[in-house]
């Protein structure tokens, strides 16, 4: 009788533990930058496959400004531009640099597992040639994966 009660208690305890483990959600939230400074960054907030919001950010170095805008891409397709695609000055007021939010989008929807949410900051350099598009240069692409 004692062995049966001990076994029943162990089974119930294991089942309860699995129930709590299965119902505690895995976060879909992530923050990614593609460099230490002068970087494109993306923040994704959500739970499981549900995304609440997406933020595009730019990493700037030691009291600098960059005039430009961010692009958000979902699975390599254009989703949105910060500031309606209009350029603006984004500035770090810190000697050690900081990331500055360029746009926030309330998404409130589910995505399939493996969906890539990316952000790319384009700054108006005025340069021409390799690596530029109509006078813009990219700080690269930062991506987070859902699920």
mmCIF file of N, CA and C in Angstrom:
data_model
loop_
_atom_site.group_PDB
_atom_site.id
_atom_site.type_symbol
_atom_site.label_atom_id
_atom_site.label_comp_id
_atom_site.label_asym_id
_atom_site.label_seq_id
_atom_site.Cartn_x
_atom_site.Cartn_y
_atom_site.Cartn_z
ATOM 1 N N UNK A 1 0.825 -1.197 0.000
ATOM 2 C CA UNK A 1 0.000 0.000 0.000
ATOM 3 C C UNK A 1 0.861 1.248 0.000
ATOM 4 N N UNK A 2 1.948 1.250 0.776
ATOM 5 C CA UNK A 2 2.825 2.409 0.854
ATOM 6 C C UNK A 2 3.522 2.635 -0.482
ATOM 7 N N UNK A 3 3.964 1.551 -1.147
ATOM 8 C CA UNK A 3 4.614 1.682 -2.453
ATOM 9 C C UNK A 3 3.638 2.231 -3.489
ATOM 10 N N UNK A 4 2.406 1.778 -3.454
ATOM 11 C CA UNK A 4 1.389 2.248 -4.398
ATOM 12 C C UNK A 4 1.092 3.721 -4.187
ATOM 13 N N UNK A 5 0.998 4.133 -2.933
ATOM 14 C CA UNK A 5 0.736 5.535 -2.610
ATOM 15 C C UNK A 5 1.917 6.411 -3.043
ATOM 16 N N UNK A 6 3.135 5.930 -2.806
ATOM 17 C CA UNK A 6 4.339 6.679 -3.208
ATOM 18 C C UNK A 6 4.394 6.801 -4.730
ATOM 19 N N UNK A 7 4.075 5.705 -5.431
ATOM 20 C CA UNK A 7 4.091 5.728 -6.897
ATOM 21 C C UNK A 7 3.015 6.671 -7.429
ATOM 22 N N UNK A 8 1.819 6.632 -6.838
ATOM 23 C CA UNK A 8 0.723 7.512 -7.243
ATOM 24 C C UNK A 8 1.084 8.972 -7.014
ATOM 25 N N UNK A 9 1.726 9.266 -5.892
ATOM 26 C CA UNK A 9 2.164 10.631 -5.584
ATOM 27 C C UNK A 9 3.210 11.092 -6.596
ATOM 28 N N UNK A 10 4.142 10.215 -6.936
ATOM 29 C CA UNK A 10 5.191 10.561 -7.911
ATOM 30 C C UNK A 10 4.583 10.825 -9.285
ATOM 31 N N UNK A 11 3.627 9.975 -9.695
ATOM 32 C CA UNK A 11 2.987 10.155 -10.998
ATOM 33 C C UNK A 11 2.191 11.459 -11.016
ATOM 34 N N UNK A 12 1.446 11.741 -9.958
ATOM 35 C CA UNK A 12 0.665 12.979 -9.882
ATOM 36 C C UNK A 12 1.574 14.194 -9.888
ATOM 37 N N UNK A 13 2.672 14.113 -9.173
ATOM 38 C CA UNK A 13 3.631 15.224 -9.124
ATOM 39 C C UNK A 13 4.241 15.474 -10.500
ATOM 40 N N UNK A 14 4.613 14.390 -11.186
ATOM 41 C CA UNK A 14 5.190 14.528 -12.529
ATOM 42 C C UNK A 14 4.169 15.109 -13.498
ATOM 43 N N UNK A 15 2.918 14.650 -13.422
ATOM 44 C CA UNK A 15 1.874 15.172 -14.307
ATOM 45 C C UNK A 15 1.620 16.648 -14.046
ATOM 46 N N UNK A 16 1.588 17.034 -12.770
ATOM 47 C CA UNK A 16 1.382 18.441 -12.422
ATOM 48 C C UNK A 16 2.539 19.287 -12.932
ATOM 49 N N UNK A 17 3.746 18.767 -12.793
ATOM 50 C CA UNK A 17 4.934 19.482 -13.283
ATOM 51 C C UNK A 17 4.869 19.663 -14.794
ATOM 52 N N UNK A 18 4.477 18.602 -15.516
ATOM 53 C CA UNK A 18 4.351 18.707 -16.976
ATOM 54 C C UNK A 18 3.260 19.692 -17.368
ATOM 55 N N UNK A 19 2.169 19.711 -16.630
ATOM 56 C CA UNK A 19 1.081 20.641 -16.941
ATOM 57 C C UNK A 19 1.556 22.076 -16.802
ATOM 58 N N UNK A 20 2.305 22.381 -15.761
ATOM 59 C CA UNK A 20 2.808 23.748 -15.585
ATOM 60 C C UNK A 20 3.848 24.079 -16.638
ATOM 61 N N UNK A 21 4.670 23.112 -17.012
ATOM 62 C CA UNK A 21 5.679 23.337 -18.037
ATOM 63 C C UNK A 21 5.023 23.580 -19.393
ATOM 64 N N UNK A 22 4.009 22.799 -19.728
ATOM 65 C CA UNK A 22 3.357 22.922 -21.030
ATOM 66 C C UNK A 22 2.579 24.225 -21.168
ATOM 67 N N UNK A 23 2.035 24.732 -20.056
ATOM 68 C CA UNK A 23 1.232 25.940 -20.165
ATOM 69 C C UNK A 23 2.033 27.209 -20.003
ATOM 70 N N UNK A 24 3.272 27.133 -19.523
ATOM 71 C CA UNK A 24 4.068 28.358 -19.425
ATOM 72 C C UNK A 24 4.581 28.701 -20.816
ATOM 73 N N UNK A 25 4.220 29.868 -21.331
ATOM 74 C CA UNK A 25 4.512 30.194 -22.728
ATOM 75 C C UNK A 25 5.991 30.479 -22.976
ATOM 76 N N UNK A 26 6.426 30.106 -24.159
ATOM 77 C CA UNK A 26 7.760 30.498 -24.611
ATOM 78 C C UNK A 26 7.636 31.890 -25.209
ATOM 79 N N UNK A 27 8.543 32.769 -24.889
ATOM 80 C CA UNK A 27 8.445 34.144 -25.367
ATOM 81 C C UNK A 27 8.849 34.258 -26.824
ATOM 82 N N UNK A 28 8.117 35.074 -27.558
ATOM 83 C CA UNK A 28 8.468 35.392 -28.938
ATOM 84 C C UNK A 28 9.238 36.706 -28.976
ATOM 85 N N UNK A 29 9.538 37.239 -27.802
ATOM 86 C CA UNK A 29 10.214 38.531 -27.730
ATOM 87 C C UNK A 29 11.706 38.387 -28.026
ATOM 88 N N UNK A 30 12.245 39.386 -28.695
ATOM 89 C CA UNK A 30 13.676 39.369 -29.007
ATOM 90 C C UNK A 30 14.148 40.786 -29.288
ATOM 91 N N UNK A 31 15.424 41.022 -29.010
ATOM 92 C CA UNK A 31 16.088 42.266 -29.389
ATOM 93 C C UNK A 31 17.377 41.889 -30.080
ATOM 94 N N UNK A 32 17.547 42.371 -31.287
ATOM 95 C CA UNK A 32 18.733 42.038 -32.079
ATOM 96 C C UNK A 32 19.304 43.291 -32.714
ATOM 97 N N UNK A 33 20.630 43.412 -32.654
ATOM 98 C CA UNK A 33 21.354 44.439 -33.401
ATOM 99 C C UNK A 33 22.413 43.719 -34.221
ATOM 100 N N UNK A 34 22.775 44.281 -35.353
ATOM 101 C CA UNK A 34 23.740 43.609 -36.218
ATOM 102 C C UNK A 34 25.157 44.120 -36.040
ATOM 103 N N UNK A 35 25.386 44.993 -35.043
ATOM 104 C CA UNK A 35 26.720 45.552 -34.835
ATOM 105 C C UNK A 35 26.755 46.184 -33.448
ATOM 106 N N UNK A 36 27.923 46.611 -33.005
ATOM 107 C CA UNK A 36 28.040 47.277 -31.708
ATOM 108 C C UNK A 36 27.679 48.750 -31.786
ATOM 109 N N UNK A 37 28.031 49.410 -32.877
ATOM 110 C CA UNK A 37 27.668 50.812 -33.076
ATOM 111 C C UNK A 37 27.412 51.040 -34.555
ATOM 112 N N UNK A 38 26.680 52.103 -34.867
ATOM 113 C CA UNK A 38 26.175 52.331 -36.216
ATOM 114 C C UNK A 38 25.525 51.045 -36.730
ATOM 115 N N UNK A 39 24.448 50.653 -36.034
ATOM 116 C CA UNK A 39 23.801 49.371 -36.299
ATOM 117 C C UNK A 39 22.310 49.533 -36.528
ATOM 118 N N UNK A 40 21.760 48.635 -37.322
ATOM 119 C CA UNK A 40 20.313 48.472 -37.400
ATOM 120 C C UNK A 40 19.913 47.531 -36.281
ATOM 121 N N UNK A 41 18.779 47.807 -35.630
ATOM 122 C CA UNK A 41 18.299 46.971 -34.531
ATOM 123 C C UNK A 41 16.802 46.736 -34.690
ATOM 124 N N UNK A 42 16.342 45.597 -34.169
ATOM 125 C CA UNK A 42 14.919 45.281 -34.177
ATOM 126 C C UNK A 42 14.547 44.716 -32.815
ATOM 127 N N UNK A 43 13.376 45.099 -32.330
ATOM 128 C CA UNK A 43 12.808 44.543 -31.103
ATOM 129 C C UNK A 43 11.446 43.973 -31.450
ATOM 130 N N UNK A 44 11.192 42.761 -30.976
ATOM 131 C CA UNK A 44 9.909 42.115 -31.201
ATOM 132 C C UNK A 44 9.368 41.704 -29.844
ATOM 133 N N UNK A 45 8.108 42.035 -29.568
ATOM 134 C CA UNK A 45 7.490 41.678 -28.302
ATOM 135 C C UNK A 45 6.286 40.799 -28.558
ATOM 136 N N UNK A 46 6.232 39.651 -27.860
ATOM 137 C CA UNK A 46 5.093 38.765 -28.004
ATOM 138 C C UNK A 46 5.250 37.507 -27.192
ATOM 139 N N UNK A 47 4.328 36.590 -27.361
ATOM 140 C CA UNK A 47 4.325 35.311 -26.668
ATOM 141 C C UNK A 47 4.000 34.216 -27.670
ATOM 142 N N UNK A 48 4.742 33.113 -27.559
ATOM 143 C CA UNK A 48 4.591 32.006 -28.504
ATOM 144 C C UNK A 48 4.713 32.536 -29.927
ATOM 145 N N UNK A 49 3.694 32.373 -30.744
ATOM 146 C CA UNK A 49 3.734 32.845 -32.136
ATOM 147 C C UNK A 49 3.010 34.175 -32.317
ATOM 148 N N UNK A 50 2.504 34.735 -31.214
ATOM 149 C CA UNK A 50 1.779 36.004 -31.267
ATOM 150 C C UNK A 50 2.753 37.168 -31.082
ATOM 151 N N UNK A 51 2.718 38.113 -31.994
ATOM 152 C CA UNK A 51 3.569 39.302 -31.910
ATOM 153 C C UNK A 51 2.694 40.487 -31.535
ATOM 154 N N UNK A 52 3.046 41.157 -30.430
ATOM 155 C CA UNK A 52 2.313 42.343 -29.989
ATOM 156 C C UNK A 52 2.756 43.574 -30.760
ATOM 157 N N UNK A 53 4.078 43.817 -30.766
ATOM 158 C CA UNK A 53 4.602 44.991 -31.457
ATOM 159 C C UNK A 53 6.011 44.750 -31.964
ATOM 160 N N UNK A 54 6.391 45.598 -32.920
ATOM 161 C CA UNK A 54 7.731 45.592 -33.506
ATOM 162 C C UNK A 54 8.284 47.008 -33.366
ATOM 163 N N UNK A 55 9.540 47.115 -32.965
ATOM 164 C CA UNK A 55 10.224 48.415 -32.922
ATOM 165 C C UNK A 55 11.469 48.341 -33.791
ATOM 166 N N UNK A 56 11.663 49.376 -34.588
ATOM 167 C CA UNK A 56 12.934 49.512 -35.303
ATOM 168 C C UNK A 56 13.763 50.511 -34.507
ATOM 169 N N UNK A 57 15.066 50.246 -34.445
ATOM 170 C CA UNK A 57 15.967 51.125 -33.709
ATOM 171 C C UNK A 57 17.253 51.279 -34.502
ATOM 172 N N UNK A 58 17.983 52.321 -34.167
ATOM 173 C CA UNK A 58 19.297 52.516 -34.766
ATOM 174 C C UNK A 58 20.300 52.674 -33.629
ATOM 175 N N UNK A 59 21.406 51.949 -33.745
ATOM 176 C CA UNK A 59 22.492 52.067 -32.773
ATOM 177 C C UNK A 59 23.457 53.136 -33.251
ATOM 178 N N UNK A 60 23.661 54.136 -32.396
ATOM 179 C CA UNK A 60 24.547 55.248 -32.751
ATOM 180 C C UNK A 60 25.723 55.292 -31.789
ATOM 181 N N UNK A 61 26.802 55.858 -32.237
ATOM 182 C CA UNK A 61 28.022 55.889 -31.456
ATOM 183 C C UNK A 61 28.285 57.297 -30.948
ATOM 184 N N UNK A 62 28.549 57.416 -29.668
ATOM 185 C CA UNK A 62 29.071 58.607 -28.990
ATOM 186 C C UNK A 62 28.634 59.956 -29.550
ATOM 187 N N UNK A 63 27.464 60.404 -29.150
ATOM 188 C CA UNK A 63 26.950 61.737 -29.483
ATOM 189 C C UNK A 63 26.991 62.026 -30.986
ATOM 190 N N UNK A 64 26.394 61.141 -31.740
ATOM 191 C CA UNK A 64 26.307 61.354 -33.190
ATOM 192 C C UNK A 64 24.848 61.383 -33.616
ATOM 193 N N UNK A 65 24.612 61.910 -34.779
ATOM 194 C CA UNK A 65 23.281 61.915 -35.390
ATOM 195 C C UNK A 65 23.392 61.297 -36.781
ATOM 196 N N UNK A 66 22.330 60.660 -37.193
ATOM 197 C CA UNK A 66 22.225 60.174 -38.565
ATOM 198 C C UNK A 66 20.850 60.540 -39.077
ATOM 199 N N UNK A 67 20.813 61.085 -40.269
ATOM 200 C CA UNK A 67 19.583 61.506 -40.925
ATOM 201 C C UNK A 67 19.137 60.372 -41.832
ATOM 202 N N UNK A 68 17.967 59.789 -41.557
ATOM 203 C CA UNK A 68 17.496 58.680 -42.376
ATOM 204 C C UNK A 68 16.202 58.107 -41.868
ATOM 205 N N UNK A 69 15.967 56.837 -42.199
ATOM 206 C CA UNK A 69 14.749 56.146 -41.780
ATOM 207 C C UNK A 69 15.006 54.638 -41.731
ATOM 208 N N UNK A 70 14.139 53.932 -41.002
ATOM 209 C CA UNK A 70 14.226 52.472 -40.922
ATOM 210 C C UNK A 70 13.153 51.833 -41.777
ATOM 211 N N UNK A 71 13.467 50.639 -42.233
ATOM 212 C CA UNK A 71 12.525 49.798 -42.970
ATOM 213 C C UNK A 71 12.326 48.521 -42.170
ATOM 214 N N UNK A 72 11.093 48.060 -42.044
ATOM 215 C CA UNK A 72 10.818 46.772 -41.419
ATOM 216 C C UNK A 72 10.425 45.797 -42.521
ATOM 217 N N UNK A 73 11.021 44.618 -42.468
ATOM 218 C CA UNK A 73 10.766 43.564 -43.448
ATOM 219 C C UNK A 73 10.282 42.324 -42.704
ATOM 220 N N UNK A 74 9.264 41.672 -43.218
ATOM 221 C CA UNK A 74 8.796 40.408 -42.660
ATOM 222 C C UNK A 74 8.946 39.361 -43.751
ATOM 223 N N UNK A 75 9.778 38.363 -43.459
ATOM 224 C CA UNK A 75 10.149 37.341 -44.450
ATOM 225 C C UNK A 75 10.617 37.980 -45.754
ATOM 226 N N UNK A 76 11.490 38.974 -45.624
ATOM 227 C CA UNK A 76 12.115 39.691 -46.742
ATOM 228 C C UNK A 76 11.148 40.531 -47.570
ATOM 229 N N UNK A 77 9.927 40.744 -47.083
ATOM 230 C CA UNK A 77 8.968 41.607 -47.784
ATOM 231 C C UNK A 77 8.790 42.890 -46.997
ATOM 232 N N UNK A 78 8.690 43.983 -47.715
ATOM 233 C CA UNK A 78 8.521 45.293 -47.085
ATOM 234 C C UNK A 78 7.240 45.312 -46.256
ATOM 235 N N UNK A 79 7.356 45.729 -44.990
ATOM 236 C CA UNK A 79 6.186 45.836 -44.114
ATOM 237 C C UNK A 79 5.864 47.304 -43.812
ATOM 238 N N UNK A 80 6.880 48.085 -43.427
ATOM 239 C CA UNK A 80 6.626 49.485 -43.059
ATOM 240 C C UNK A 80 7.931 50.272 -43.043
ATOM 241 N N UNK A 81 7.791 51.604 -43.063
ATOM 242 C CA UNK A 81 8.918 52.523 -42.929
ATOM 243 C C UNK A 81 8.691 53.401 -41.709
ATOM 244 N N UNK A 82 9.768 53.712 -41.007
ATOM 245 C CA UNK A 82 9.633 54.632 -39.882
ATOM 246 C C UNK A 82 9.314 56.023 -40.395
ATOM 247 N N UNK A 83 8.554 56.763 -39.616
ATOM 248 C CA UNK A 83 8.215 58.150 -39.941
ATOM 249 C C UNK A 83 7.583 58.268 -41.331
ATOM 250 N N UNK A 84 6.827 57.247 -41.719
ATOM 251 C CA UNK A 84 6.171 57.283 -43.026
ATOM 252 C C UNK A 84 7.138 57.294 -44.186
ATOM 253 N N UNK A 85 8.375 56.866 -43.966
ATOM 254 C CA UNK A 85 9.392 56.860 -45.012
ATOM 255 C C UNK A 85 10.121 58.175 -45.164
ATOM 256 N N UNK A 86 9.708 59.158 -44.381
ATOM 257 C CA UNK A 86 10.394 60.456 -44.434
ATOM 258 C C UNK A 86 11.620 60.410 -43.520
ATOM 259 N N UNK A 87 12.690 61.001 -43.977
ATOM 260 C CA UNK A 87 13.923 61.039 -43.194
ATOM 261 C C UNK A 87 13.796 62.008 -42.031
ATOM 262 N N UNK A 88 14.548 61.713 -40.984
ATOM 263 C CA UNK A 88 14.622 62.618 -39.846
ATOM 264 C C UNK A 88 15.927 62.360 -39.136
ATOM 265 N N UNK A 89 16.364 63.304 -38.314
ATOM 266 C CA UNK A 89 17.585 63.131 -37.525
ATOM 267 C C UNK A 89 17.317 62.243 -36.330
ATOM 268 N N UNK A 90 18.124 61.215 -36.177
ATOM 269 C CA UNK A 90 18.112 60.359 -34.998
ATOM 270 C C UNK A 90 19.462 60.555 -34.326
ATOM 271 N N UNK A 91 19.446 60.947 -33.053
ATOM 272 C CA UNK A 91 20.679 61.348 -32.374
ATOM 273 C C UNK A 91 20.892 60.612 -31.066
ATOM 274 N N UNK A 92 22.145 60.316 -30.784
ATOM 275 C CA UNK A 92 22.553 59.798 -29.482
ATOM 276 C C UNK A 92 23.014 60.984 -28.648
ATOM 277 N N UNK A 93 22.521 61.090 -27.424
ATOM 278 C CA UNK A 93 22.980 62.167 -26.551
ATOM 279 C C UNK A 93 23.896 61.632 -25.466
ATOM 280 N N UNK A 94 24.431 60.435 -25.680
ATOM 281 C CA UNK A 94 25.276 59.773 -24.704
ATOM 282 C C UNK A 94 26.694 59.635 -25.263
ATOM 283 N N UNK A 95 27.691 59.903 -24.444
ATOM 284 C CA UNK A 95 29.083 59.770 -24.897
ATOM 285 C C UNK A 95 29.437 58.347 -25.285
ATOM 286 N N UNK A 96 28.743 57.372 -24.705
ATOM 287 C CA UNK A 96 29.065 55.972 -24.974
ATOM 288 C C UNK A 96 28.151 55.357 -26.027
ATOM 289 N N UNK A 97 27.331 56.189 -26.664
ATOM 290 C CA UNK A 97 26.420 55.709 -27.687
ATOM 291 C C UNK A 97 25.151 55.143 -27.073
ATOM 292 N N UNK A 98 24.179 54.888 -27.911
ATOM 293 C CA UNK A 98 22.921 54.314 -27.457
ATOM 294 C C UNK A 98 22.105 53.897 -28.665
ATOM 295 N N UNK A 99 21.031 53.127 -28.409
ATOM 296 C CA UNK A 99 20.097 52.829 -29.485
ATOM 297 C C UNK A 99 18.908 53.769 -29.358
ATOM 298 N N UNK A 100 18.441 54.235 -30.489
ATOM 299 C CA UNK A 100 17.346 55.198 -30.548
ATOM 300 C C UNK A 100 16.210 54.564 -31.352
ATOM 301 N N UNK A 101 14.999 54.578 -30.798
ATOM 302 C CA UNK A 101 13.838 54.015 -31.493
ATOM 303 C C UNK A 101 13.472 54.908 -32.678
ATOM 304 N N UNK A 102 13.316 54.275 -33.839
ATOM 305 C CA UNK A 102 12.949 55.017 -35.038
ATOM 306 C C UNK A 102 11.488 54.799 -35.418
ATOM 307 N N UNK A 103 10.883 53.727 -34.912
ATOM 308 C CA UNK A 103 9.476 53.469 -35.207
ATOM 309 C C UNK A 103 8.933 52.328 -34.378
ATOM 310 N N UNK A 104 7.635 52.360 -34.103
ATOM 311 C CA UNK A 104 6.945 51.287 -33.373
ATOM 312 C C UNK A 104 5.651 50.966 -34.097
ATOM 313 N N UNK A 105 5.397 49.678 -34.292
ATOM 314 C CA UNK A 105 4.183 49.218 -34.960
ATOM 315 C C UNK A 105 3.477 48.214 -34.073
ATOM 316 N N UNK A 106 2.224 48.489 -33.727
ATOM 317 C CA UNK A 106 1.398 47.548 -32.980
ATOM 318 C C UNK A 106 0.838 46.544 -33.980
ATOM 319 N N UNK A 107 1.293 45.312 -33.872
ATOM 320 C CA UNK A 107 0.951 44.289 -34.850
ATOM 321 C C UNK A 107 -0.231 43.456 -34.370
ATOM 322 N N UNK A 108 -0.153 42.935 -33.148
ATOM 323 C CA UNK A 108 -1.216 42.137 -32.522
ATOM 324 C C UNK A 108 -1.760 41.045 -33.443
ATOM 325 N N UNK A 109 -0.858 40.148 -33.867
ATOM 326 C CA UNK A 109 -1.290 39.028 -34.709
ATOM 327 C C UNK A 109 -0.337 37.854 -34.551
ATOM 328 N N UNK A 110 -0.771 36.705 -35.009
ATOM 329 C CA UNK A 110 0.042 35.500 -34.969
ATOM 330 C C UNK A 110 0.812 35.353 -36.271
ATOM 331 N N UNK A 111 2.021 34.828 -36.153
ATOM 332 C CA UNK A 111 2.843 34.505 -37.318
ATOM 333 C C UNK A 111 3.208 33.037 -37.246
ATOM 334 N N UNK A 112 3.587 32.462 -38.358
ATOM 335 C CA UNK A 112 4.009 31.068 -38.353
ATOM 336 C C UNK A 112 5.407 30.961 -37.759
ATOM 337 N N UNK A 113 5.687 29.807 -37.196
ATOM 338 C CA UNK A 113 6.999 29.559 -36.614
ATOM 339 C C UNK A 113 8.070 29.722 -37.685
ATOM 340 N N UNK A 114 9.124 30.450 -37.341
ATOM 341 C CA UNK A 114 10.218 30.675 -38.282
ATOM 342 C C UNK A 114 10.120 31.977 -39.055
ATOM 343 N N UNK A 115 9.032 32.737 -38.871
ATOM 344 C CA UNK A 115 8.889 34.029 -39.548
ATOM 345 C C UNK A 115 10.040 34.950 -39.142
ATOM 346 N N UNK A 116 10.688 35.569 -40.118
ATOM 347 C CA UNK A 116 11.794 36.494 -39.842
ATOM 348 C C UNK A 116 11.292 37.927 -39.894
ATOM 349 N N UNK A 117 11.504 38.640 -38.786
ATOM 350 C CA UNK A 117 11.141 40.059 -38.702
ATOM 351 C C UNK A 117 12.450 40.839 -38.631
ATOM 352 N N UNK A 118 12.655 41.724 -39.604
ATOM 353 C CA UNK A 118 13.937 42.415 -39.733
ATOM 354 C C UNK A 118 13.752 43.928 -39.786
ATOM 355 N N UNK A 119 14.821 44.631 -39.441
ATOM 356 C CA UNK A 119 14.847 46.084 -39.555
ATOM 357 C C UNK A 119 16.168 46.490 -40.206
ATOM 358 N N UNK A 120 16.076 47.518 -41.031
ATOM 359 C CA UNK A 120 17.260 48.024 -41.732
ATOM 360 C C UNK A 120 17.213 49.548 -41.667
ATOM 361 N N UNK A 121 18.262 50.171 -41.120
ATOM 362 C CA UNK A 121 18.323 51.630 -41.072
ATOM 363 C C UNK A 121 19.091 52.140 -42.287
ATOM 364 N N UNK A 122 18.469 53.092 -43.002
ATOM 365 C CA UNK A 122 19.089 53.729 -44.161
ATOM 366 C C UNK A 122 19.405 55.165 -43.803
ATOM 367 N N UNK A 123 20.665 55.551 -43.898
ATOM 368 C CA UNK A 123 21.011 56.950 -43.613
ATOM 369 C C UNK A 123 21.435 57.654 -44.879
ATOM 370 N N UNK A 124 21.069 58.919 -44.935
ATOM 371 C CA UNK A 124 21.326 59.747 -46.114
ATOM 372 C C UNK A 124 22.769 60.202 -46.070
ATOM 373 N N UNK A 125 23.635 59.484 -46.752
ATOM 374 C CA UNK A 125 25.052 59.820 -46.745
ATOM 375 C C UNK A 125 25.409 60.786 -47.875
ATOM 376 N N UNK A 126 24.598 60.778 -48.931
ATOM 377 C CA UNK A 126 24.904 61.602 -50.098
ATOM 378 C C UNK A 126 25.969 60.983 -50.984
ATOM 379 N N UNK A 127 26.524 59.867 -50.535
ATOM 380 C CA UNK A 127 27.576 59.195 -51.305
ATOM 381 C C UNK A 127 26.978 58.514 -52.528
ATOM 382 N N UNK A 128 27.840 58.203 -53.474
ATOM 383 C CA UNK A 128 27.436 57.450 -54.654
ATOM 384 C C UNK A 128 28.384 56.278 -54.800
ATOM 385 N N UNK A 129 27.991 55.316 -55.597
ATOM 386 C CA UNK A 129 28.875 54.190 -55.854
ATOM 387 C C UNK A 129 28.420 52.931 -55.139
ATOM 388 N N UNK A 130 29.342 51.990 -55.016
ATOM 389 C CA UNK A 130 29.056 50.686 -54.442
ATOM 390 C C UNK A 130 28.536 50.805 -53.003
ATOM 391 N N UNK A 131 27.467 50.071 -52.714
ATOM 392 C CA UNK A 131 26.908 50.059 -51.369
ATOM 393 C C UNK A 131 25.917 51.173 -51.085
ATOM 394 N N UNK A 132 25.648 52.014 -52.081
ATOM 395 C CA UNK A 132 24.681 53.099 -51.881
ATOM 396 C C UNK A 132 23.497 52.913 -52.831
ATOM 397 N N UNK A 133 22.340 53.410 -52.381
ATOM 398 C CA UNK A 133 21.134 53.385 -53.198
ATOM 399 C C UNK A 133 20.543 54.781 -53.146
ATOM 400 N N UNK A 134 20.605 55.484 -54.257
ATOM 401 C CA UNK A 134 20.070 56.855 -54.340
ATOM 402 C C UNK A 134 20.591 57.762 -53.217
ATOM 403 N N UNK A 135 21.859 57.649 -52.904
ATOM 404 C CA UNK A 135 22.471 58.491 -51.872
ATOM 405 C C UNK A 135 22.299 57.974 -50.447
ATOM 406 N N UNK A 136 21.717 56.786 -50.272
ATOM 407 C CA UNK A 136 21.535 56.174 -48.951
ATOM 408 C C UNK A 136 22.497 55.016 -48.764
ATOM 409 N N UNK A 137 22.937 54.849 -47.522
ATOM 410 C CA UNK A 137 23.720 53.687 -47.144
ATOM 411 C C UNK A 137 23.001 52.990 -46.006
ATOM 412 N N UNK A 138 23.094 51.686 -45.983
ATOM 413 C CA UNK A 138 22.426 50.897 -44.954
ATOM 414 C C UNK A 138 23.396 50.572 -43.822
ATOM 415 N N UNK A 139 22.861 50.545 -42.597
ATOM 416 C CA UNK A 139 23.632 50.064 -41.445
ATOM 417 C C UNK A 139 23.533 48.546 -41.352
ATOM 418 N N UNK A 140 22.999 47.910 -42.374
ATOM 419 C CA UNK A 140 22.840 46.468 -42.366
ATOM 420 C C UNK A 140 21.450 46.068 -41.889
ATOM 421 N N UNK A 141 21.236 44.775 -41.752
ATOM 422 C CA UNK A 141 19.926 44.243 -41.391
ATOM 423 C C UNK A 141 20.026 43.431 -40.117
ATOM 424 N N UNK A 142 19.122 43.708 -39.170
ATOM 425 C CA UNK A 142 19.019 42.939 -37.931
ATOM 426 C C UNK A 142 17.710 42.167 -37.978
ATOM 427 N N UNK A 143 17.742 40.877 -37.625
ATOM 428 C CA UNK A 143 16.544 40.044 -37.721
ATOM 429 C C UNK A 143 16.305 39.259 -36.436
ATOM 430 N N UNK A 144 15.036 39.042 -36.148
ATOM 431 C CA UNK A 144 14.598 38.155 -35.075
ATOM 432 C C UNK A 144 13.661 37.128 -35.701
ATOM 433 N N UNK A 145 13.684 35.913 -35.174
ATOM 434 C CA UNK A 145 12.859 34.837 -35.711
ATOM 435 C C UNK A 145 11.754 34.495 -34.714
ATOM 436 N N UNK A 146 10.527 34.421 -35.197
ATOM 437 C CA UNK A 146 9.376 34.083 -34.351
ATOM 438 C C UNK A 146 9.373 32.586 -34.076
ATOM 439 N N UNK A 147 9.067 32.229 -32.848
ATOM 440 C CA UNK A 147 8.961 30.818 -32.467
ATOM 441 C C UNK A 147 10.235 30.301 -32.046
#
